Amino acid sequence: MTHLPPPAEELRLLDTELRQLDARRALLLARRAWLITALRPPVAPPPPPPPVRGPEATAPRVQNVLLVLGGALLTIAAIAFTLVSWGRMGIAGRALVLGAVTLAALGSPVLLLRHRLRSTAEAVAGLGLALMVLDVYALHEVALPDTNGLGYAAVASAVLAALWTAYGLALGGTRRPTGEAATPARLTLRLPLPTALAAAQLPLILWAAAADAGAPVVTGALLVTAALDTAVALRVPVRSVCLVAAVGAYGLGGWGSFAAGWLSWTATGPSAVARAAALLLFAAAIALAAAWRLPDTNVATWVASVGGLLTVAALGGVPRSSLPGEWTVPGYLVCAVAVSAAVRTRLPEPMRRGLALAAASVQAVAVVWALPPVAVALLGPVARVGQVWTGAPSAAREAVTTDGVPWPPYAATAPLVLVVVATVLAVAVRGTQWRPRATIGASALVWAAALVLPAALDIPYWAGMSAQGLTIVAALAYVARSAEPRPVLFLLALVSSVSLACLSLAAEGTTLGVLAALTALFAAVSGRSRLAPVAALTYATALACAVGASLGWPSQYIALLVLVVPAVAALLAARLVGSPARAPVEVTGAVAGLLAVGLAVPAPPLLALVLALCAVIAAGTAVREDRRAAGYAATALFVLAAWVRLACWGVGSVEAYTLPVTVPALLVGAFGRRKDPLTSSWTAYGAGLSVTLVPSLLTAWVDPDWPRPLLLGVAALAVTLVGARHRLRAPLVLGGGVLALDALHELAPYLVQMAGALPRWVPPALAGLVLLALGATYEQRIRDARRVREVLGRMR
């Protein structure tokens, strides 16, 4: 019997089979769809649509162009009608036509704004405003032809500005039409208010011109108009009005400020000075008020700086008319210092920065004004170098104005200006970042004031030099006592010392005293700066030359005195191991040694002595481990000294000059090869042998006698044998070469005689035989040449 499962189990089995069949059928259908797609031919993608050229101008732009062009054409037509056809109509017709057209042009924007046609309304309003100008012109030509043109223009511009303002405010809010959704948004005309403000720039200026007022009144009209523009620009929120107001404020304000400044500079009487100062203060008040209200901090800073400059110009111009010319710059400087005091107040930060910038600008200009007398006081004494010991001048100003250099006019107050600016720098600048720079600047200004003060006061010559010397002493004392290095202060003292040394050249005793004092001063602070020992040695060199000249010594004897400086420099450098001043000291000593050599050139015997002493100093320097290279300089100096001495003795033999070089060179080479056996013979002996053999060979070739060639041949043979004995390449090649050339020189006369006695065919025949012999034994010769090369190669 067949076993049947229960109905529930059988239903579960049937559901499972059906699900498997559905999954299999779905898989087969997906495969069938893929096969159909793969068997179909590929279909080309549809081509992209052709590009459509967009409009080159937007609709609003086209609309604006058309409206502006239409308004311009209508305005031109109205002008042509007024100028051409006006006389053909009666008074009633003229009034009717212009009035009707003007009222139509001014009233049309009301309807246009209600229908949301704002651009059209702006164009028609612009036409109406232009027609109002034509109405004013026509009124003057017909009804008021005898009135003053400038006065009528002033009144007309004021009336037009008021009417246009009222017109712009009247059309400032028009709601949407009734049928549209209610909204608080309003459409306004943008043109009338900026145009009214532009017309408002003219009344005061035209009125002043019509009244034939003076320059102060015209300047006041400019500044009042600029003040009104500034108020409008700061309080009216409309952007177009603010733009017109800003242009008017900057333009008219700048024009008025320049005119007020020119009036202040050219004013001669107290009343004129007071009027100009009032105008400048008014301009400054406008600028400072604008800086107070401006939201942009950068613009506010620059506007406040302009206000500060105008304040300084106003206050500084008052005493200028009553004081001498040299007090003009100090007067403005004092006003600038007073303005800088406002930085400590509770003004807004942009205003304080602007006032500080204005004060700093005036102080910088004052310092630049004071620089010419400083330059004359500093560089003028240099001309004394060509006028040594010609006599001391009577006054300090005469000492610095040599060779036609004029003293700058109005320079008597230059020291005061420099001291005031230095004081401001020292007191006002308290920030940690700028304080060191301010201190350096103040020190430089005080130094400049002290430098120019004797010439500015025109005190006696000796008093001026004493004052400058005390300045140097004070500066160097501060450098010596300061815990930190003061390179700027030391540099200023060094520059002053150069100027003082040039000033001292006027008198003999003054020169000696100043140079000795400067040498002692810089030697005392030699541990505070790397340049101090250099300065001390330089002034010591100058002092040695001055002492020798004072004693009437010739230059060659002065050279012996100058040699003290290189000796001291060498001793000092030996104690400055690891110091940055060591190299500058050695260079200074070397320069002094060269100066001594140059001074001794006129006397060859003393020149030899100076060269020998320089060689001793260089040899002493070469004793130190890190200065071995100075030994080469010592050797060269010794050789030069020996050559100069031989020349003084009248020695003409070349060997007397070369052997003193050859013997030490060979000894040094032998010592070097003993320490380093790998040293080449060319390095050890090549230079020493060449110094004697080559000059002697050249001399022997022009010597008609026989002793020199004979002795040279013997010496060359000895060198060759030594080279062959010790298998040294340099002695063998040099000695053999010189020996062969010397022998050729001795046989040359006989060879010439023999060549003259032989027939002319013999030399070519001998040459041919030699060539044949060489060709026959070519291979053997090559082998022999290789052997010779190998033998020489094994030598050292």
XYZ file of C-alpha atoms in Angstrom, residues 2-261:
260
model
C 1.181 3.527 -0.805
C 2.009 5.725 2.190
C 0.408 9.193 1.932
C 1.502 12.084 4.166
C -1.001 14.017 6.147
C -2.822 16.860 4.273
C -0.978 19.629 6.086
C 2.430 18.132 5.308
C 1.433 17.563 1.699
C 0.339 21.222 1.351
C 3.679 22.403 2.683
C 5.545 20.254 0.163
C 3.446 21.569 -2.727
C 4.104 25.204 -1.704
C 7.842 24.541 -1.566
C 7.839 23.010 -5.062
C 5.866 25.912 -6.488
C 8.276 28.484 -4.997
C 11.234 26.668 -6.541
C 9.458 26.607 -9.919
C 8.794 30.384 -9.717
C 12.422 31.113 -8.919
C 13.616 28.953 -11.781
C 11.142 30.573 -14.193
C 12.315 34.093 -13.164
C 15.941 33.109 -13.771
C 15.111 31.696 -17.213
C 13.149 34.834 -18.166
C 16.051 37.131 -17.202
C 18.453 35.035 -19.259
C 16.051 35.110 -22.233
C 15.830 38.938 -22.059
C 19.620 39.266 -22.002
C 19.979 36.986 -25.032
C 17.406 38.980 -27.012
C 19.235 42.238 -26.198
C 22.590 40.733 -27.195
C 21.248 39.473 -30.552
C 19.703 42.814 -31.565
C 21.869 45.186 -33.703
C 23.315 48.208 -31.800
C 21.184 51.331 -32.026
C 23.018 54.636 -32.505
C 22.321 57.227 -29.782
C 20.223 60.171 -30.875
C 22.295 63.174 -31.960
C 22.474 66.031 -29.457
C 20.236 68.958 -30.218
C 21.914 71.824 -32.065
C 23.108 74.638 -29.793
C 20.697 77.462 -29.480
C 22.250 80.933 -29.494
C 21.040 82.830 -26.484
C 20.248 86.522 -26.522
C 23.299 88.776 -26.237
C 21.418 91.330 -24.182
C 18.920 90.793 -21.426
C 15.448 92.228 -21.628
C 15.951 94.723 -18.761
C 19.118 96.001 -20.399
C 17.411 96.471 -23.745
C 14.566 98.237 -21.969
C 16.932 100.609 -20.162
C 18.826 101.436 -23.348
C 15.621 102.233 -25.186
C 14.294 104.378 -22.370
C 17.522 106.323 -21.932
C 17.819 106.856 -25.674
C 14.214 108.008 -25.885
C 14.602 110.413 -22.992
C 17.801 111.826 -24.511
C 16.138 112.371 -27.867
C 13.179 114.096 -26.259
C 15.540 116.318 -24.255
C 17.458 117.255 -27.414
C 14.197 118.042 -29.159
C 13.135 120.246 -26.281
C 16.448 122.102 -26.357
C 16.146 122.621 -30.093
C 12.595 123.895 -29.672
C 13.648 126.292 -26.964
C 16.607 127.690 -28.868
C 15.187 127.718 -32.411
C 11.419 127.937 -32.357
C 11.046 130.054 -29.224
C 10.974 133.371 -31.034
C 8.204 132.343 -33.434
C 5.558 132.054 -30.733
C 3.977 134.595 -28.459
C 4.339 134.763 -24.714
C 1.147 132.827 -24.090
C 2.074 130.163 -26.584
C 5.536 129.764 -25.184
C 4.279 129.468 -21.618
C 1.542 127.090 -22.658
C 3.837 124.793 -24.611
C 6.685 124.557 -22.096
C 4.353 124.415 -19.099
C 2.204 121.719 -20.639
C 5.168 119.605 -21.707
C 6.917 120.016 -18.346
C 3.792 119.184 -16.352
C 3.127 116.184 -18.559
C 6.691 114.949 -18.155
C 6.607 115.423 -14.385
C 3.142 113.976 -13.897
C 3.491 110.898 -16.079
C 5.771 109.009 -13.643
C 2.889 108.897 -11.114
C 0.752 106.786 -13.427
C 3.718 104.762 -14.642
C 4.712 103.830 -11.094
C 1.179 102.682 -10.332
C 1.368 100.325 -13.288
C 4.769 99.018 -12.130
C 6.644 100.672 -15.053
C 9.518 101.972 -12.989
C 12.186 102.256 -15.697
C 9.833 104.143 -17.974
C 8.931 106.415 -15.117
C 12.653 107.145 -14.459
C 13.196 108.062 -18.124
C 10.157 110.378 -18.261
C 11.157 111.962 -14.919
C 14.612 112.653 -16.279
C 12.997 114.392 -19.246
C 10.896 116.477 -16.868
C 13.945 117.526 -14.855
C 15.753 118.582 -18.014
C 12.673 120.555 -19.129
C 12.720 122.398 -15.795
C 16.283 123.521 -16.546
C 15.109 124.736 -19.945
C 12.212 126.559 -18.304
C 14.626 128.362 -16.018
C 16.832 129.305 -18.975
C 13.855 130.488 -20.990
C 12.616 132.573 -18.091
C 15.956 134.343 -17.863
C 16.130 135.008 -21.592
C 12.587 136.419 -21.836
C 11.649 137.926 -18.506
C 14.955 138.682 -16.744
C 17.574 139.354 -19.419
C 19.263 142.187 -17.474
C 19.959 140.266 -14.293
C 23.429 139.022 -13.355
C 23.973 135.633 -14.968
C 25.936 134.092 -12.099
C 23.528 135.416 -9.487
C 20.516 134.174 -11.425
C 22.222 130.791 -11.852
C 22.843 130.611 -8.093
C 19.188 131.330 -7.277
C 17.956 129.042 -10.043
C 20.133 126.128 -8.901
C 18.878 126.548 -5.339
C 15.231 126.662 -6.479
C 15.720 123.634 -8.746
C 17.400 121.709 -5.945
C 14.456 122.441 -3.634
C 11.824 121.576 -6.273
C 13.572 118.374 -7.292
C 13.904 117.355 -3.651
C 10.206 117.921 -3.070
C 9.354 116.080 -6.271
C 11.529 113.097 -5.286
C 10.049 112.950 -1.805
C 6.501 113.258 -3.188
C 7.021 110.251 -5.434
C 8.860 108.317 -2.777
C 5.998 105.843 -1.999
C 3.416 104.519 -4.471
C 1.484 101.350 -3.610
C 0.488 98.570 -5.951
C -2.772 98.793 -7.934
C -5.997 97.744 -6.181
C -6.461 94.484 -8.054
C -3.119 93.046 -6.904
C -2.259 91.478 -3.612
C -1.619 93.972 -0.895
C 2.078 94.298 0.065
C 4.060 96.908 1.923
C 6.649 97.154 -0.897
C 6.831 100.551 -2.604
C 8.234 101.772 -5.893
C 10.216 105.025 -5.774
C 12.034 107.211 -8.262
C 15.798 107.113 -7.904
C 16.716 110.031 -10.134
C 15.254 113.204 -8.565
C 17.029 113.142 -5.191
C 20.614 112.590 -6.518
C 19.939 115.207 -9.195
C 18.714 117.652 -6.570
C 21.843 117.059 -4.493
C 24.028 117.613 -7.567
C 22.245 120.930 -8.192
C 22.731 121.875 -4.546
C 26.507 121.949 -5.076
C 26.278 125.175 -7.074
C 24.343 127.887 -5.184
C 26.966 128.949 -2.660
C 29.858 128.783 -5.122
C 27.962 130.694 -7.811
C 26.782 133.232 -5.252
C 30.342 133.911 -4.097
C 31.493 134.268 -7.703
C 28.557 136.562 -8.532
C 29.282 138.769 -5.533
C 32.924 139.055 -6.670
C 33.974 137.897 -3.223
C 37.567 137.266 -2.356
C 39.370 133.957 -2.145
C 38.482 133.378 1.550
C 34.753 133.680 0.820
C 34.940 131.324 -2.158
C 36.941 128.876 -0.053
C 34.348 129.125 2.708
C 31.577 128.418 0.194
C 33.429 125.319 -0.964
C 33.891 124.069 2.588
C 30.275 124.772 3.616
C 29.024 122.854 0.596
C 31.396 120.016 1.459
C 30.079 120.031 5.029
C 26.489 119.712 3.777
C 27.535 116.872 1.488
C 29.235 115.141 4.398
C 26.113 115.418 6.543
C 23.937 114.032 3.740
C 26.368 111.166 3.070
C 26.394 110.167 6.729
C 22.652 110.486 7.476
C 20.727 109.670 4.275
C 20.390 105.915 3.705
C 19.707 106.126 -0.058
C 22.722 104.707 -1.859
C 22.582 106.929 -4.942
C 22.302 110.053 -2.773
C 25.196 108.886 -0.612
C 27.349 108.361 -3.695
C 26.691 111.893 -5.021
C 27.233 113.335 -1.554
C 30.526 111.463 -1.090
C 31.827 112.687 -4.447
C 30.885 116.257 -3.558
C 32.384 115.993 -0.062
C 35.711 114.624 -1.255
C 35.956 116.859 -4.312
C 34.826 120.179 -2.885
C 36.401 119.421 0.487
C 39.758 118.678 -1.068
C 39.560 121.754 -3.272
C 38.591 123.959 -0.345
C 41.281 122.486 1.943
C 43.990 123.098 -0.652
C 42.782 126.665 -1.166
C 42.713 127.282 2.589
C 46.222 125.875 2.950
